[in-house]
PDB file of C-alpha atoms in Angstrom:
ATOM      1  CA  ALA A 950       0.000   0.000   0.000  1.00  0.00           C
ATOM      2  CA  SER A 951       2.908   2.379   0.675  1.00  0.00           C
ATOM      3  CA  GLU A 952       4.286   1.666  -2.806  1.00  0.00           C
ATOM      4  CA  GLN A 953       0.849   2.398  -4.221  1.00  0.00           C
ATOM      5  CA  ALA A 954       0.624   5.668  -2.280  1.00  0.00           C
ATOM      6  CA  ARG A 955       4.107   6.699  -3.451  1.00  0.00           C
ATOM      7  CA  LEU A 956       3.193   6.112  -7.113  1.00  0.00           C
ATOM      8  CA  ARG A 957      -0.243   7.683  -6.573  1.00  0.00           C
ATOM      9  CA  ALA A 958       1.465  10.970  -5.687  1.00  0.00           C
ATOM     10  CA  GLU A 959       2.980  11.059  -9.190  1.00  0.00           C
ATOM     11  CA  VAL A 960      -0.339  10.989 -11.058  1.00  0.00           C
ATOM     12  CA  VAL A 961      -0.974  14.078 -13.193  1.00  0.00           C
ATOM     13  CA  ALA A 962      -4.733  14.419 -13.742  1.00  0.00           C
ATOM     14  CA  GLU A 963      -4.584  17.123 -16.398  1.00  0.00           C
ATOM     15  CA  ASP A 964      -3.652  17.543 -20.049  1.00  0.00           C
ATOM     16  CA  THR A 965       0.084  17.781 -20.732  1.00  0.00           C
ATOM     17  CA  GLU A 966       0.255  17.263 -24.519  1.00  0.00           C
ATOM     18  CA  LEU A 967      -0.282  19.671 -27.402  1.00  0.00           C
ATOM     19  CA  TRP A 968      -2.751  17.388 -29.196  1.00  0.00           C
ATOM     20  CA  GLN A 969      -4.990  17.402 -26.118  1.00  0.00           C
ATOM     21  CA  GLN A 970      -5.550  21.147 -26.454  1.00  0.00           C
ATOM     22  CA  ASP A 971      -7.278  20.840 -29.828  1.00  0.00           C
ATOM     23  CA  SER A 972     -10.951  19.824 -29.750  1.00  0.00           C
ATOM     24  CA  SER A 973     -10.408  17.659 -32.840  1.00  0.00           C
ATOM     25  CA  LEU A 974      -7.246  16.126 -31.296  1.00  0.00           C
ATOM     26  CA  THR A 975      -5.050  17.344 -34.161  1.00  0.00           C
ATOM     27  CA  GLY A 976      -1.514  16.028 -33.760  1.00  0.00           C
ATOM     28  CA  LEU A 977      -2.613  12.698 -32.305  1.00  0.00           C
ATOM     29  CA  GLU A 978      -1.478   9.933 -34.663  1.00  0.00           C
ATOM     30  CA  ARG A 979      -1.031   6.752 -32.602  1.00  0.00           C
ATOM     31  CA  VAL A 980      -3.241   5.318 -29.857  1.00  0.00           C
ATOM     32  CA  GLY A 981      -2.290   2.209 -27.887  1.00  0.00           C
ATOM     33  CA  GLY A 982      -4.696  -0.329 -26.411  1.00  0.00           C
ATOM     34  CA  LEU A 983      -3.685  -2.748 -23.652  1.00  0.00           C
ATOM     35  CA  ASP A 984      -5.359  -5.651 -21.924  1.00  0.00           C
ATOM     36  CA  LEU A 985      -4.483  -8.703 -19.870  1.00  0.00           C
ATOM     37  CA  SER A 986      -7.019 -11.472 -20.287  1.00  0.00           C
ATOM     38  CA  TYR A 987      -7.210 -14.849 -18.622  1.00  0.00           C
ATOM     39  CA  PRO A 988      -8.291 -18.170 -20.157  1.00  0.00           C
ATOM     40  CA  LYS A 989     -11.431 -19.528 -18.489  1.00  0.00           C
ATOM     41  CA  GLY A 990     -10.643 -21.356 -15.281  1.00  0.00           C
ATOM     42  CA  ASP A 991      -6.950 -20.488 -15.288  1.00  0.00           C
ATOM     43  CA  ASP A 992      -5.677 -17.505 -13.337  1.00  0.00           C
ATOM     44  CA  ALA A 993      -1.997 -18.515 -13.433  1.00  0.00           C
ATOM     45  CA  SER A 994      -1.537 -17.664 -17.096  1.00  0.00           C
ATOM     46  CA  ALA A 995      -2.793 -14.721 -19.112  1.00  0.00           C
ATOM     47  CA  CYS A 996      -2.561 -13.165 -22.532  1.00  0.00           C
ATOM     48  CA  ALA A 997      -0.885  -9.743 -22.475  1.00  0.00           C
ATOM     49  CA  SER A 998      -1.916  -7.720 -25.518  1.00  0.00           C
ATOM     50  CA  LEU A 999      -0.726  -4.421 -26.929  1.00  0.00           C
ATOM     51  CA  VAL A1000      -2.163  -2.939 -30.101  1.00  0.00           C
ATOM     52  CA  VAL A1001      -1.235   0.409 -31.670  1.00  0.00           C
ATOM     53  CA  LEU A1002      -3.795   2.040 -33.967  1.00  0.00           C
ATOM     54  CA  SER A1003      -3.471   5.018 -36.268  1.00  0.00           C
ATOM     55  CA  PHE A1004      -5.618   8.020 -35.403  1.00  0.00           C
ATOM     56  CA  PRO A1005      -8.129   9.076 -36.561  1.00  0.00           C
ATOM     57  CA  ALA A1006      -8.339   6.214 -39.111  1.00  0.00           C
ATOM     58  CA  LEU A1007      -8.095   3.509 -36.376  1.00  0.00           C
ATOM     59  CA  GLU A1008      -6.076   1.106 -38.521  1.00  0.00           C
ATOM     60  CA  VAL A1009      -3.871  -1.457 -36.778  1.00  0.00           C
ATOM     61  CA  LEU A1010      -0.192  -0.484 -37.048  1.00  0.00           C
ATOM     62  CA  TYR A1011       1.255  -2.966 -34.554  1.00  0.00           C
ATOM     63  CA  GLU A1012       0.143  -5.880 -32.413  1.00  0.00           C
ATOM     64  CA  ASP A1013       1.891  -7.918 -29.765  1.00  0.00           C
ATOM     65  CA  CYS A1014       0.126 -10.703 -27.972  1.00  0.00           C
ATOM     66  CA  ARG A1015       1.808 -13.282 -25.771  1.00  0.00           C
ATOM     67  CA  MET A1016       0.981 -15.710 -23.018  1.00  0.00           C
ATOM     68  CA  VAL A1017       2.576 -14.900 -19.677  1.00  0.00           C
ATOM     69  CA  ALA A1018       2.797 -16.729 -16.353  1.00  0.00           C
ATOM     70  CA  VAL A1019       1.134 -14.670 -13.609  1.00  0.00           C
ATOM     71  CA  SER A1020       2.551 -15.454 -10.187  1.00  0.00           C
ATOM     72  CA  THR A1021       1.610 -12.466  -8.014  1.00  0.00           C
ATOM     73  CA  PRO A1022      -1.616 -13.349  -6.144  1.00  0.00           C
ATOM     74  CA  TYR A1023      -4.735 -11.276  -6.742  1.00  0.00           C
ATOM     75  CA  VAL A1024      -5.453  -8.844  -3.894  1.00  0.00           C
ATOM     76  CA  PRO A1025      -8.568  -6.648  -4.349  1.00  0.00           C
ATOM     77  CA  GLY A1026      -7.542  -3.060  -5.059  1.00  0.00           C
ATOM     78  CA  PHE A1027      -3.997  -4.111  -5.961  1.00  0.00           C
ATOM     79  CA  LEU A1028      -4.703  -5.858  -9.278  1.00  0.00           C
ATOM     80  CA  ALA A1029      -2.250  -3.579 -11.080  1.00  0.00           C
ATOM     81  CA  PHE A1030       0.725  -5.058  -9.206  1.00  0.00           C
ATOM     82  CA  ARG A1031      -0.260  -8.411 -10.722  1.00  0.00           C
ATOM     83  CA  GLU A1032      -0.883  -7.180 -14.257  1.00  0.00           C
ATOM     84  CA  VAL A1033       1.015  -3.976 -15.046  1.00  0.00           C
ATOM     85  CA  PRO A1034       4.546  -5.478 -15.323  1.00  0.00           C
ATOM     86  CA  PHE A1035       3.455  -7.527 -18.358  1.00  0.00           C
ATOM     87  CA  LEU A1036       1.897  -4.487 -20.029  1.00  0.00           C
ATOM     88  CA  VAL A1037       5.037  -2.429 -19.379  1.00  0.00           C
ATOM     89  CA  GLU A1038       7.136  -5.240 -20.924  1.00  0.00           C
ATOM     90  CA  ALA A1039       4.968  -5.183 -24.046  1.00  0.00           C
ATOM     91  CA  LEU A1040       5.547  -1.428 -24.379  1.00  0.00           C
ATOM     92  CA  GLN A1041       9.296  -1.918 -23.872  1.00  0.00           C
ATOM     93  CA  ARG A1042       9.371  -4.527 -26.654  1.00  0.00           C
ATOM     94  CA  LEU A1043       7.607  -2.066 -28.958  1.00  0.00           C
ATOM     95  CA  GLU A1044      10.150   0.612 -28.095  1.00  0.00           C
ATOM     96  CA  GLN A1045      12.978  -1.765 -29.019  1.00  0.00           C
ATOM     97  CA  GLU A1046      11.424  -3.195 -32.186  1.00  0.00           C
ATOM     98  CA  LYS A1047       9.440  -0.281 -33.632  1.00  0.00           C
ATOM     99  CA  PRO A1048      10.242   2.907 -31.725  1.00  0.00           C
ATOM    100  CA  GLU A1049       8.566   5.000 -34.425  1.00  0.00           C
ATOM    101  CA  LEU A1050       5.221   3.382 -33.530  1.00  0.00           C
ATOM    102  CA  LYS A1051       5.321   4.356 -29.854  1.00  0.00           C
ATOM    103  CA  PRO A1052       1.763   5.387 -28.891  1.00  0.00           C
ATOM    104  CA  GLN A1053       1.062   8.942 -27.740  1.00  0.00           C
ATOM    105  CA  VAL A1054      -1.701   7.794 -25.401  1.00  0.00           C
ATOM    106  CA  LEU A1055      -2.794   4.452 -23.924  1.00  0.00           C
ATOM    107  CA  LEU A1056      -6.287   3.091 -23.392  1.00  0.00           C
ATOM    108  CA  VAL A1057      -6.363   0.275 -20.877  1.00  0.00           C
ATOM    109  CA  ASP A1058      -9.167  -2.104 -20.001  1.00  0.00           C
ATOM    110  CA  GLY A1059      -9.681  -1.047 -16.376  1.00  0.00           C
ATOM    111  CA  ASN A1060      -9.966   1.989 -14.127  1.00  0.00           C
ATOM    112  CA  GLY A1061      -7.781   4.965 -13.286  1.00  0.00           C
ATOM    113  CA  LEU A1062      -8.753   7.369 -10.505  1.00  0.00           C
ATOM    114  CA  LEU A1063     -12.047   5.450 -10.186  1.00  0.00           C
ATOM    115  CA  HIS A1064     -10.546   3.071  -7.608  1.00  0.00           C
ATOM    116  CA  PRO A1065     -10.742   2.509  -3.822  1.00  0.00           C
ATOM    117  CA  ARG A1066      -7.460   4.374  -3.296  1.00  0.00           C
ATOM    118  CA  GLY A1067      -7.604   6.498  -6.438  1.00  0.00           C
ATOM    119  CA  PHE A1068      -4.951   4.453  -8.203  1.00  0.00           C
ATOM    120  CA  GLY A1069      -6.255   1.864 -10.643  1.00  0.00           C
ATOM    121  CA  VAL A1070      -4.378   0.051 -13.396  1.00  0.00           C
ATOM    122  CA  ALA A1071      -4.559   3.039 -15.800  1.00  0.00           C
ATOM    123  CA  CYS A1072      -2.857   5.323 -13.249  1.00  0.00           C
ATOM    124  CA  HIS A1073      -0.261   2.677 -12.427  1.00  0.00           C
ATOM    125  CA  LEU A1074       0.586   2.046 -16.077  1.00  0.00           C
ATOM    126  CA  GLY A1075       0.624   5.762 -16.866  1.00  0.00           C
ATOM    127  CA  VAL A1076       3.019   6.633 -14.048  1.00  0.00           C
ATOM    128  CA  LEU A1077       5.405   3.745 -14.828  1.00  0.00           C
ATOM    129  CA  THR A1078       5.559   4.535 -18.568  1.00  0.00           C
ATOM    130  CA  ASP A1079       5.068   8.309 -18.205  1.00  0.00           C
ATOM    131  CA  LEU A1080       2.570   8.150 -21.072  1.00  0.00           C
ATOM    132  CA  PRO A1081      -0.926   9.681 -21.071  1.00  0.00           C
ATOM    133  CA  CYS A1082      -3.239   6.863 -20.039  1.00  0.00           C
ATOM    134  CA  ILE A1083      -7.021   6.424 -19.829  1.00  0.00           C
ATOM    135  CA  GLY A1084      -9.015   3.750 -18.015  1.00  0.00           C
ATOM    136  CA  VAL A1085     -12.005   2.313 -19.871  1.00  0.00           C
ATOM    137  CA  ALA A1086     -14.075  -0.167 -17.869  1.00  0.00           C
ATOM    138  CA  LYS A1087     -17.180  -2.118 -18.833  1.00  0.00           C
ATOM    139  CA  ASN A1088     -18.564  -2.298 -15.306  1.00  0.00           C
ATOM    140  CA  LEU A1089     -18.987   0.202 -12.492  1.00  0.00           C
ATOM    141  CA  LEU A1090     -16.509  -0.182  -9.666  1.00  0.00           C
ATOM    142  CA  GLN A1091     -18.518   0.526  -6.523  1.00  0.00           C
ATOM    143  CA  VAL A1092     -16.313   2.945  -4.591  1.00  0.00           C
ATOM    144  CA  ASP A1093     -16.939   6.182  -2.668  1.00  0.00           C
ATOM    145  CA  GLY A1094     -20.659   5.484  -2.427  1.00  0.00           C
ATOM    146  CA  LEU A1095     -21.137   4.789  -6.140  1.00  0.00           C
ATOM    147  CA  VAL A1096     -23.743   2.078  -6.667  1.00  0.00           C
ATOM    148  CA  ARG A1097     -25.651   0.643  -9.579  1.00  0.00           C
ATOM    149  CA  ASP A1098     -28.989   1.615  -8.118  1.00  0.00           C
ATOM    150  CA  GLU A1099     -32.229   2.689  -9.793  1.00  0.00           C
ATOM    151  CA  LEU A1100     -30.985   6.274 -10.233  1.00  0.00           C
ATOM    152  CA  HIS A1101     -27.784   5.059 -11.888  1.00  0.00           C
ATOM    153  CA  ARG A1102     -29.776   2.822 -14.241  1.00  0.00           C
ATOM    154  CA  GLU A1103     -32.066   5.733 -15.131  1.00  0.00           C
ATOM    155  CA  GLN A1104     -29.078   7.949 -15.885  1.00  0.00           C
ATOM    156  CA  VAL A1105     -27.544   5.229 -18.048  1.00  0.00           C
ATOM    157  CA  HIS A1106     -30.870   4.823 -19.832  1.00  0.00           C
ATOM    158  CA  SER A1107     -30.928   8.560 -20.578  1.00  0.00           C
ATOM    159  CA  LEU A1108     -27.712   8.249 -22.622  1.00  0.00           C
ATOM    160  CA  GLN A1109     -29.291   8.197 -26.054  1.00  0.00           C
ATOM    161  CA  LYS A1110     -26.575   8.945 -28.547  1.00  0.00           C
ATOM    162  CA  ARG A1111     -22.890   8.540 -29.058  1.00  0.00           C
ATOM    163  CA  GLY A1112     -20.934  10.993 -26.919  1.00  0.00           C
ATOM    164  CA  ASP A1113     -23.661  11.416 -24.279  1.00  0.00           C
ATOM    165  CA  THR A1114     -22.151  11.330 -20.786  1.00  0.00           C
ATOM    166  CA  PHE A1115     -22.839  11.927 -17.123  1.00  0.00           C
ATOM    167  CA  PRO A1116     -20.316  12.331 -14.287  1.00  0.00           C
ATOM    168  CA  LEU A1117     -19.726   9.767 -11.545  1.00  0.00           C
ATOM    169  CA  MET A1118     -19.784  11.844  -8.379  1.00  0.00           C
ATOM    170  CA  GLY A1119     -18.788  10.011  -5.211  1.00  0.00           C
ATOM    171  CA  THR A1120     -20.231  10.774  -1.783  1.00  0.00           C
ATOM    172  CA  SER A1121     -16.971  12.670  -1.112  1.00  0.00           C
ATOM    173  CA  GLY A1122     -18.090  15.176  -3.763  1.00  0.00           C
ATOM    174  CA  THR A1123     -15.288  14.168  -6.124  1.00  0.00           C
ATOM    175  CA  VAL A1124     -15.986  13.352  -9.769  1.00  0.00           C
ATOM    176  CA  LEU A1125     -14.225  10.006 -10.169  1.00  0.00           C
ATOM    177  CA  GLY A1126     -15.035   9.330 -13.791  1.00  0.00           C
ATOM    178  CA  MET A1127     -17.559   9.669 -16.563  1.00  0.00           C
ATOM    179  CA  VAL A1128     -20.202   7.315 -17.856  1.00  0.00           C
ATOM    180  CA  SER A1129     -20.120   7.481 -21.629  1.00  0.00           C
ATOM    181  CA  HIS A1130     -22.207   6.184 -24.509  1.00  0.00           C
ATOM    182  CA  GLY A1131     -19.639   5.294 -27.130  1.00  0.00           C
ATOM    183  CA  ASP A1132     -21.784   3.261 -29.454  1.00  0.00           C
ATOM    184  CA  CYS A1133     -23.555   4.352 -32.604  1.00  0.00           C
ATOM    185  CA  ASN A1134     -26.596   2.279 -31.773  1.00  0.00           C
ATOM    186  CA  LYS A1135     -28.503   2.198 -28.514  1.00  0.00           C
ATOM    187  CA  SER A1136     -26.853  -0.827 -26.926  1.00  0.00           C
ATOM    188  CA  SER A1137     -27.691   0.203 -23.402  1.00  0.00           C
ATOM    189  CA  LYS A1138     -24.361  -0.799 -21.851  1.00  0.00           C
ATOM    190  CA  PRO A1139     -22.208   2.251 -21.148  1.00  0.00           C
ATOM    191  CA  LEU A1140     -18.479   2.684 -20.656  1.00  0.00           C
ATOM    192  CA  TYR A1141     -16.890   3.922 -17.441  1.00  0.00           C
ATOM    193  CA  VAL A1142     -14.067   6.290 -18.366  1.00  0.00           C
ATOM    194  CA  SER A1143     -11.557   7.549 -15.823  1.00  0.00           C
ATOM    195  CA  VAL A1144      -8.300   9.492 -15.822  1.00  0.00           C
ATOM    196  CA  GLY A1145      -5.109   7.458 -15.659  1.00  0.00           C
ATOM    197  CA  HIS A1146      -2.253   9.913 -16.133  1.00  0.00           C
ATOM    198  CA  ARG A1147      -1.413  13.110 -18.037  1.00  0.00           C
ATOM    199  CA  VAL A1148      -4.942  13.691 -19.333  1.00  0.00           C
ATOM    200  CA  CYS A1149      -8.024  15.453 -17.982  1.00  0.00           C
ATOM    201  CA  LEU A1150     -11.402  13.738 -17.813  1.00  0.00           C
ATOM    202  CA  GLU A1151     -12.967  15.830 -20.572  1.00  0.00           C
ATOM    203  CA  THR A1152     -10.144  15.009 -23.005  1.00  0.00           C
ATOM    204  CA  ALA A1153     -10.249  11.343 -21.961  1.00  0.00           C
ATOM    205  CA  VAL A1154     -13.946  11.093 -22.803  1.00  0.00           C
ATOM    206  CA  ARG A1155     -13.479  12.938 -26.100  1.00  0.00           C
ATOM    207  CA  LEU A1156     -10.710  10.558 -27.145  1.00  0.00           C
ATOM    208  CA  VAL A1157     -12.573   7.412 -26.088  1.00  0.00           C
ATOM    209  CA  THR A1158     -15.649   8.527 -28.045  1.00  0.00           C
ATOM    210  CA  SER A1159     -13.477   9.264 -31.101  1.00  0.00           C
ATOM    211  CA  CYS A1160     -12.100   5.704 -30.925  1.00  0.00           C
ATOM    212  CA  CYS A1161     -15.498   3.987 -30.794  1.00  0.00           C
ATOM    213  CA  ARG A1162     -16.922   2.195 -33.802  1.00  0.00           C
ATOM    214  CA  TYR A1163     -18.796  -0.205 -31.555  1.00  0.00           C
ATOM    215  CA  ARG A1164     -19.381  -0.166 -27.822  1.00  0.00           C
ATOM    216  CA  ILE A1165     -15.746  -0.912 -26.893  1.00  0.00           C
ATOM    217  CA  PRO A1166     -13.172   1.605 -28.196  1.00  0.00           C
ATOM    218  CA  GLU A1167     -11.141   0.122 -31.054  1.00  0.00           C
ATOM    219  CA  PRO A1168      -7.709   0.122 -29.335  1.00  0.00           C
ATOM    220  CA  ILE A1169      -9.103  -2.111 -26.574  1.00  0.00           C
ATOM    221  CA  ARG A1170     -11.464  -4.106 -28.798  1.00  0.00           C
ATOM    222  CA  GLN A1171      -8.638  -4.964 -31.176  1.00  0.00           C
TER     223      GLN A1171
END
C-alpha cells in the first residue's frame, strides 16, 4: 500500500500534450490499447496484448500478444501489481522493435482514478511509462458510495446517442469518472471512463468517443 501511495502521488490528472488542447485532437497519430485477459478457469496464465492504432483512421499499425505466467496473487484493489509489469514489458518490446510506432496515449481495459485508493491500473501504467493513459471499464466499480442503483440505471438509460455522458460523483463530492455512450446504436451498456495519467477527464472522454466504432473503443477491442 505504501508503494501504491508513493506512485499515486505522481499521477498528473490534467492535459500535458499539445494534441490534447485541440478539440479535434489534431496532432494525435497513434493510440495504444492494452489488456491482460485470462483463459477460463486459469488464473496462473494470461494473454498480455498491446495494439497500436493510427488516429483518426483507427487502422492497426502494430500488435503484440503473448501468453505470460502470472505469479503475483490477486489482492482486491492491488490488481495492477499483478498485471502492469506484463503491459510495461509489451511497451518496452515495442520501443525496441518499432520505436517509431510508440503510442502517444494508452487506453487500458480497467480503471484509473475510479478506484478505492484512487490508483487503478490506468494510473499505475501511466506513471510507470510516463505516457498519457485512460481507463475504460465495462462495469462500475462501486467505490466512494457509487452504486448501480435505480438512479444510476435511469441515468444510463438517458444516454441516447454517441458521446452522451454523465459524471460519476462520489459521496466525497469528487468526480471520479464519466459514464459514456460510445456506441452508434442504442446498446444500453455504457463505458466507465476515468483518468489514468497526463490527461483530464474531458479530453479522456473525447478521445474514447473518437475511438469507438462499436461499444468498446477500437484500441481495446482490437
